[in-house]
CSV table of N, CA and C in Angstrom, one decimal:
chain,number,residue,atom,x,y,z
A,21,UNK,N,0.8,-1.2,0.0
A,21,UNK,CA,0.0,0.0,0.0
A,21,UNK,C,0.9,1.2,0.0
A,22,UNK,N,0.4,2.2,-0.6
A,22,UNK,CA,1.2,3.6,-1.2
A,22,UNK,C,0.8,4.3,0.0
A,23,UNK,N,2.0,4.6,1.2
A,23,UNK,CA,2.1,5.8,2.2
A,23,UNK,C,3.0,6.5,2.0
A,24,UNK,N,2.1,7.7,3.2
A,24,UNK,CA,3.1,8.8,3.4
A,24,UNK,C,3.5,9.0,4.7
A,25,UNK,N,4.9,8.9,5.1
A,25,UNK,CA,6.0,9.1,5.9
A,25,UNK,C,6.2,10.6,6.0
A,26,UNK,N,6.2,11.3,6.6
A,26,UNK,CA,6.4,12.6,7.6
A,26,UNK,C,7.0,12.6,8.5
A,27,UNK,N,8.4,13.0,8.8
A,27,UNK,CA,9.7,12.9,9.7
A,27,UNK,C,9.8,14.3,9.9
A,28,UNK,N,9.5,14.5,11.0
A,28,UNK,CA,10.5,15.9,12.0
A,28,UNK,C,11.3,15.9,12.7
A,29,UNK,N,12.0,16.5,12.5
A,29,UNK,CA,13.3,16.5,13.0
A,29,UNK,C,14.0,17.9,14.1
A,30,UNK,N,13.5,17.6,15.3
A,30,UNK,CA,13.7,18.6,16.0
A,30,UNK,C,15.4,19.3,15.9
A,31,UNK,N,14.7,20.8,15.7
A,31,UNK,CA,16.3,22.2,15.7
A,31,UNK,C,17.4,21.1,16.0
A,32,UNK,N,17.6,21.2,17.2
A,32,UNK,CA,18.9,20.5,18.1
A,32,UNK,C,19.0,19.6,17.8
A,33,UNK,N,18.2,18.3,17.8
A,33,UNK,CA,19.2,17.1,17.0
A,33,UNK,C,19.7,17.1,15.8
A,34,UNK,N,18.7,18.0,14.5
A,34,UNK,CA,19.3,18.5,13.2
A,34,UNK,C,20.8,19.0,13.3
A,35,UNK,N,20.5,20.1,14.4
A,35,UNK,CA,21.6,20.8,14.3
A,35,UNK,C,23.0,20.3,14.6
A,36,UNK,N,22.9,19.0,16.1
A,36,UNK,CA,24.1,18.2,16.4
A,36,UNK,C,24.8,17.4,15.2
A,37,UNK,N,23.4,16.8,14.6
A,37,UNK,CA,24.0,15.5,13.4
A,37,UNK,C,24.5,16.6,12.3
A,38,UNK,N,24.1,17.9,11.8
A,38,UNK,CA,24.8,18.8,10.8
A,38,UNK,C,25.9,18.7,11.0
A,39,UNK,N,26.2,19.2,12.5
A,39,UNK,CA,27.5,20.0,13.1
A,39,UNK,C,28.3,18.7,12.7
A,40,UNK,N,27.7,17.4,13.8
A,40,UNK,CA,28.9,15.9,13.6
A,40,UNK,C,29.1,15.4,12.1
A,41,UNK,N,28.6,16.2,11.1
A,41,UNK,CA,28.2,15.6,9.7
A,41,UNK,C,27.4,14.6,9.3
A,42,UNK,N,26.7,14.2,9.9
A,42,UNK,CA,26.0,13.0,9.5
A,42,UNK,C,24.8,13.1,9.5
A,43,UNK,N,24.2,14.3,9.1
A,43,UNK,CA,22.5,14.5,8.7
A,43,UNK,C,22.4,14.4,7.8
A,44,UNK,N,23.2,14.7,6.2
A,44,UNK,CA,23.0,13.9,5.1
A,44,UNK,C,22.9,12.6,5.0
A,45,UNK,N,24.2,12.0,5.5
A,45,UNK,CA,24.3,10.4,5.0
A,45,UNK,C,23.6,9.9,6.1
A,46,UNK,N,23.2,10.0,7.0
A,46,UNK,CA,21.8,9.3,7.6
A,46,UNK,C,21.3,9.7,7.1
A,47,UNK,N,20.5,10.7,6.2
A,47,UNK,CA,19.2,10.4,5.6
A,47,UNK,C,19.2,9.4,4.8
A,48,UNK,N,20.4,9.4,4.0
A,48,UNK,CA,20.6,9.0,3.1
A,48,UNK,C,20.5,7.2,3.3
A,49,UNK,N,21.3,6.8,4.2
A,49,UNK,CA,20.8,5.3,4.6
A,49,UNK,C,19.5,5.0,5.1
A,50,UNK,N,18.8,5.8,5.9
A,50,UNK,CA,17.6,5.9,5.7
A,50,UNK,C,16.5,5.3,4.6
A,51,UNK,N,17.0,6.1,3.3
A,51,UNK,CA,16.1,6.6,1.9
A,51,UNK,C,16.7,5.0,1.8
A,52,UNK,N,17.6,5.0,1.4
A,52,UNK,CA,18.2,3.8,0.5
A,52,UNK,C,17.7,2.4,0.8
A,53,UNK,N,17.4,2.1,2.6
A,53,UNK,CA,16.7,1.1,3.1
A,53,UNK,C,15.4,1.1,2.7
A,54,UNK,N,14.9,2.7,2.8
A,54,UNK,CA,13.0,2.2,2.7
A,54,UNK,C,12.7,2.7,1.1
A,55,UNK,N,13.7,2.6,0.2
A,55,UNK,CA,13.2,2.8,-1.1
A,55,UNK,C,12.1,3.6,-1.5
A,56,UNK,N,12.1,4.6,-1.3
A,56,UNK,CA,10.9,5.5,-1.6
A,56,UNK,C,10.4,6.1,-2.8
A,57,UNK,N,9.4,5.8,-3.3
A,57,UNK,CA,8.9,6.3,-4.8
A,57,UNK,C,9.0,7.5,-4.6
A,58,UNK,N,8.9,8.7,-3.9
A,58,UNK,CA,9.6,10.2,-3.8
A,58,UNK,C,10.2,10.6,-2.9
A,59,UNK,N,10.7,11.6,-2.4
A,59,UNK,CA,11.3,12.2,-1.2
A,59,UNK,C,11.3,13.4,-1.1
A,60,UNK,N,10.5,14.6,-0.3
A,60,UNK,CA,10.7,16.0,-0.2
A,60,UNK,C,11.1,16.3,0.9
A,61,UNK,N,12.1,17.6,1.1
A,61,UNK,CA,12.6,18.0,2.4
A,61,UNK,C,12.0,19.6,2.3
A,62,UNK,N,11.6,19.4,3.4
A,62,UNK,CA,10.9,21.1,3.6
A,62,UNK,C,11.3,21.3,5.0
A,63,UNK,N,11.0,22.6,5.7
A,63,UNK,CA,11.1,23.4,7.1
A,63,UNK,C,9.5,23.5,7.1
A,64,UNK,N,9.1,22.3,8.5
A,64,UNK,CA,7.6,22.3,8.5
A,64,UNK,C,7.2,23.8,9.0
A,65,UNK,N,6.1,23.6,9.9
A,65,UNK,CA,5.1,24.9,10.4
A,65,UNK,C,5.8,25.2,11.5
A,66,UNK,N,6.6,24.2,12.6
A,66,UNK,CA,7.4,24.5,13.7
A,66,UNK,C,8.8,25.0,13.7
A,67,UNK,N,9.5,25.4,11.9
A,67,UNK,CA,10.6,25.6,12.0
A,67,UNK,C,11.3,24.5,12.0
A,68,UNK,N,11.4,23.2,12.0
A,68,UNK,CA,11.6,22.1,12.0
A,68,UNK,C,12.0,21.3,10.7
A,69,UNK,N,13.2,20.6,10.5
A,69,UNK,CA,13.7,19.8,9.5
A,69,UNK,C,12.4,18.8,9.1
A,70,UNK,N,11.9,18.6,8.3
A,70,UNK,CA,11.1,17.9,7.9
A,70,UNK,C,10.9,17.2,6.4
A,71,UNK,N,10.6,15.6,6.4
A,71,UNK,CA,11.0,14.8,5.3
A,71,UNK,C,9.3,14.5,4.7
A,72,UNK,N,8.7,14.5,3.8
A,72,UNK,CA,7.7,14.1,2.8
A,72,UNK,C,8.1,12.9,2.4
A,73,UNK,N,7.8,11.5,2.8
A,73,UNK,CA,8.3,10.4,1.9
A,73,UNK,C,7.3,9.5,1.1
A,74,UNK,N,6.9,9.0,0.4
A,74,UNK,CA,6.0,8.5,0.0
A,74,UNK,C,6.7,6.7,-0.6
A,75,UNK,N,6.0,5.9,-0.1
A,75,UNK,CA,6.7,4.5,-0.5
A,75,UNK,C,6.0,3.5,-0.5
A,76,UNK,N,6.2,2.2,-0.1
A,76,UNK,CA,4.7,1.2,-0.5
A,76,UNK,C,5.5,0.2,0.9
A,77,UNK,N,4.2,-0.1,1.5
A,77,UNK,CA,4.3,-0.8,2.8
A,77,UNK,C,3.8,-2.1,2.7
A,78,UNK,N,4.2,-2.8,2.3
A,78,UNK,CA,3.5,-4.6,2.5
A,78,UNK,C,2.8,-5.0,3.3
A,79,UNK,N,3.1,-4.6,4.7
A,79,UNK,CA,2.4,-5.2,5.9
A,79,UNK,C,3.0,-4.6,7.0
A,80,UNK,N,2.4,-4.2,8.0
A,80,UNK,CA,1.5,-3.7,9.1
A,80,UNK,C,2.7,-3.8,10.0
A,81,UNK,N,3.8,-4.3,9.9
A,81,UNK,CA,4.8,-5.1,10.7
A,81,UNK,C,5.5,-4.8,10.6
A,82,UNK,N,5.8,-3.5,9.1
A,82,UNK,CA,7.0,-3.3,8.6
A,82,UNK,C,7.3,-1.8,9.6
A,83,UNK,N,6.1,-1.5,10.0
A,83,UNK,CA,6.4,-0.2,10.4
A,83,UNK,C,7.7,0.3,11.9
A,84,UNK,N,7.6,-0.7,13.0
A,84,UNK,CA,9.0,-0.4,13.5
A,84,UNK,C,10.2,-0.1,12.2
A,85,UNK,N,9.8,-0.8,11.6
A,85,UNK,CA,11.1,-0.8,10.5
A,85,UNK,C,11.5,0.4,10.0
A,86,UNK,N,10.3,0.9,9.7
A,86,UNK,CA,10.3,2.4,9.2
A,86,UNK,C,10.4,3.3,9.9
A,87,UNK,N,9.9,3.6,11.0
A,87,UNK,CA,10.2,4.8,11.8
A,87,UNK,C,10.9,4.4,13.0
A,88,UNK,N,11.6,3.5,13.4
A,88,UNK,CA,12.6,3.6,14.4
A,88,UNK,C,13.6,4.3,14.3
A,89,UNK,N,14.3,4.2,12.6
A,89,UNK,CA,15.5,4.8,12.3
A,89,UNK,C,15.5,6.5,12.5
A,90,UNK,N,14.2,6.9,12.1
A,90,UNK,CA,14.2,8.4,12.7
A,90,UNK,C,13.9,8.5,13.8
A,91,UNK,N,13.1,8.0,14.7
A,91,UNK,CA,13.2,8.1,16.4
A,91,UNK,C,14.6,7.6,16.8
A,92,UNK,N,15.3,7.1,16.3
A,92,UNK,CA,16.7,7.1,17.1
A,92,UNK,C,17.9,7.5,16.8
A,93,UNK,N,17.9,7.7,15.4
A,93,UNK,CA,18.4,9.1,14.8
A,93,UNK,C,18.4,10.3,14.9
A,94,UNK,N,17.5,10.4,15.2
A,94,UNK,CA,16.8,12.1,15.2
A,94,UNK,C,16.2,12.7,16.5
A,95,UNK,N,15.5,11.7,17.2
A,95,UNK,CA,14.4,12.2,17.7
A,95,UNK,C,13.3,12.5,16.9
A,96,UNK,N,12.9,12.0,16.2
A,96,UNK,CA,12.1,12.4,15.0
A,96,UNK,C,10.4,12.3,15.4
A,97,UNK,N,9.8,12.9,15.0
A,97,UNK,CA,8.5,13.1,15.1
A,97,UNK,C,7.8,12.6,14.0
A,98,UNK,N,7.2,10.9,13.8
A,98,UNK,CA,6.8,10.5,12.7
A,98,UNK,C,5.5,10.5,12.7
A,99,UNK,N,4.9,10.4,11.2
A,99,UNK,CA,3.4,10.0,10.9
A,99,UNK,C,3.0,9.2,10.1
A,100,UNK,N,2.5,8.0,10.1
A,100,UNK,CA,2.4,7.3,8.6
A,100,UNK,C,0.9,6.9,8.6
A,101,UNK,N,0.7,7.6,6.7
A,101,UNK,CA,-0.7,7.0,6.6
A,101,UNK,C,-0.7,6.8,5.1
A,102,UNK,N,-1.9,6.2,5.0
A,102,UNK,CA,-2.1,5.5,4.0
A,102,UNK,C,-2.9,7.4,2.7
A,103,UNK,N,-2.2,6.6,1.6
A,103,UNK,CA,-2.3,7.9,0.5
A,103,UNK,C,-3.3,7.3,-0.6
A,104,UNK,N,-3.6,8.2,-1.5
A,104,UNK,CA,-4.4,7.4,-2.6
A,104,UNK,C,-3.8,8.7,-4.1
A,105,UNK,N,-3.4,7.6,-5.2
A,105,UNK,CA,-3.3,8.6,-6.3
A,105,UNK,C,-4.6,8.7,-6.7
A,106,UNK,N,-4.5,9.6,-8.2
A,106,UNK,CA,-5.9,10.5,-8.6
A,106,UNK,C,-6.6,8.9,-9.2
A,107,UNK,N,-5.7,7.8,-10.0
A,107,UNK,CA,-6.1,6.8,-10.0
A,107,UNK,C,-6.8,6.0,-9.4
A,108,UNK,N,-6.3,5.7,-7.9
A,108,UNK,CA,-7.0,5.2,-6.4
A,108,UNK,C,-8.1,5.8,-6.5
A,109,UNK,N,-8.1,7.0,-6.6
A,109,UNK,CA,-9.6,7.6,-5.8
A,109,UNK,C,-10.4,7.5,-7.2
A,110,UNK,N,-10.1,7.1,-7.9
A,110,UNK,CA,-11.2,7.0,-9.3
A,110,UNK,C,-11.9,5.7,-9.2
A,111,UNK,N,-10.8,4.9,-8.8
A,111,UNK,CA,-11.5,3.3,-8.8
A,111,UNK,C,-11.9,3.7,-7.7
A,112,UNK,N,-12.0,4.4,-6.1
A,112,UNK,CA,-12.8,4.3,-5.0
A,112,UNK,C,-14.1,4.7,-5.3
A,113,UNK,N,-14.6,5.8,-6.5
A,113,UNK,CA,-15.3,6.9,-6.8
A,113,UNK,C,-17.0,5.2,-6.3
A,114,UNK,N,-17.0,4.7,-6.7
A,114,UNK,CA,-18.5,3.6,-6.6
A,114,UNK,C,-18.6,3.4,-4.9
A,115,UNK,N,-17.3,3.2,-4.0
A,115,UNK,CA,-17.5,2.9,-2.7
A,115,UNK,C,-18.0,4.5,-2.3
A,116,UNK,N,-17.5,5.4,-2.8
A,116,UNK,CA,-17.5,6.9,-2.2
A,116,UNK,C,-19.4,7.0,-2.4
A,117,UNK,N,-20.0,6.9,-3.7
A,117,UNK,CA,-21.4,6.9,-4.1
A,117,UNK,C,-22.3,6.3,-3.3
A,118,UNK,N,-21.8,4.8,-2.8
A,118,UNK,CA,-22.2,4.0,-2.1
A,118,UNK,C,-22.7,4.6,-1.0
A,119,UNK,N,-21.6,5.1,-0.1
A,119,UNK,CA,-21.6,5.6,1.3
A,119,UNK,C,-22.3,6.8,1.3
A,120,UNK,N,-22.3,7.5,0.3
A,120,UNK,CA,-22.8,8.9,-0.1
A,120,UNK,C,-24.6,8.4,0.0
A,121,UNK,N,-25.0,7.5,-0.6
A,121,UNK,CA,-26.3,6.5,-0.6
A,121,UNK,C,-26.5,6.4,0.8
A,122,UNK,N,-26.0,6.0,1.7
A,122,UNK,CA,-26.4,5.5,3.1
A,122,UNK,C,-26.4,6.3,4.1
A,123,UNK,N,-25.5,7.0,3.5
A,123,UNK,CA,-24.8,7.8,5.2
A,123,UNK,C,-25.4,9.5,4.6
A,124,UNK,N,-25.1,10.0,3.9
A,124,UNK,CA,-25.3,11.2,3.7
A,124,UNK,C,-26.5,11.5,3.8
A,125,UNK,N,-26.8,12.7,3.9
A,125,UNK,CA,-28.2,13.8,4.7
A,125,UNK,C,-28.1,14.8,3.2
């Protein structure tokens, strides 16, 4: 299943791993482990180092896998949820109707 990974990365630990050099190449082993169909790096809402990852998850199990490396890396502040391309939500478009049928007012 196609998710999205959200890593924050608090000032001060960014700033240690910068200083010790190794905020690149940990990301970088990071990325290269969880193979990700994209990667954006932005400065979230908090001023905060923050990663956009988008990748595909097998199963349910894998997720220590995924976000430990930033909680022990970083301190990282992670989120993972499940995404849909414009594709996904076209094939969902009959369950969306469906529910719209039952549930809507």
């Amino acid at each position: 299943m196609r998710m999205l990974l959200r890593a924050s990365i608090p000032v001060e630990s960014g700033n240690a791993a910068a200083k010790a050099g190794t905020l690149g190449s940990t990301i970088e082993k990071i990325l290269a482990d969880l193979k990700p169909e994209a990667a954006y790096f932005i400065a979230d809402d908090d001023g905060n180092r923050s990663g956009s990852i988008v990748f595909d998850m097998q199963d349910q199990s894998q997720i220590p896998s995924i976000a430990e490396p930033w909680f022990l890396a970083f301190n990282a502040k992670v989120s993972i949820r499940p995404v849909m391309t414009p594709q996904d939500l076209a094939k969902a478009g009959p369950s969306i109707a469906n529910a719209a049928k039952q549930y809507g007012k």
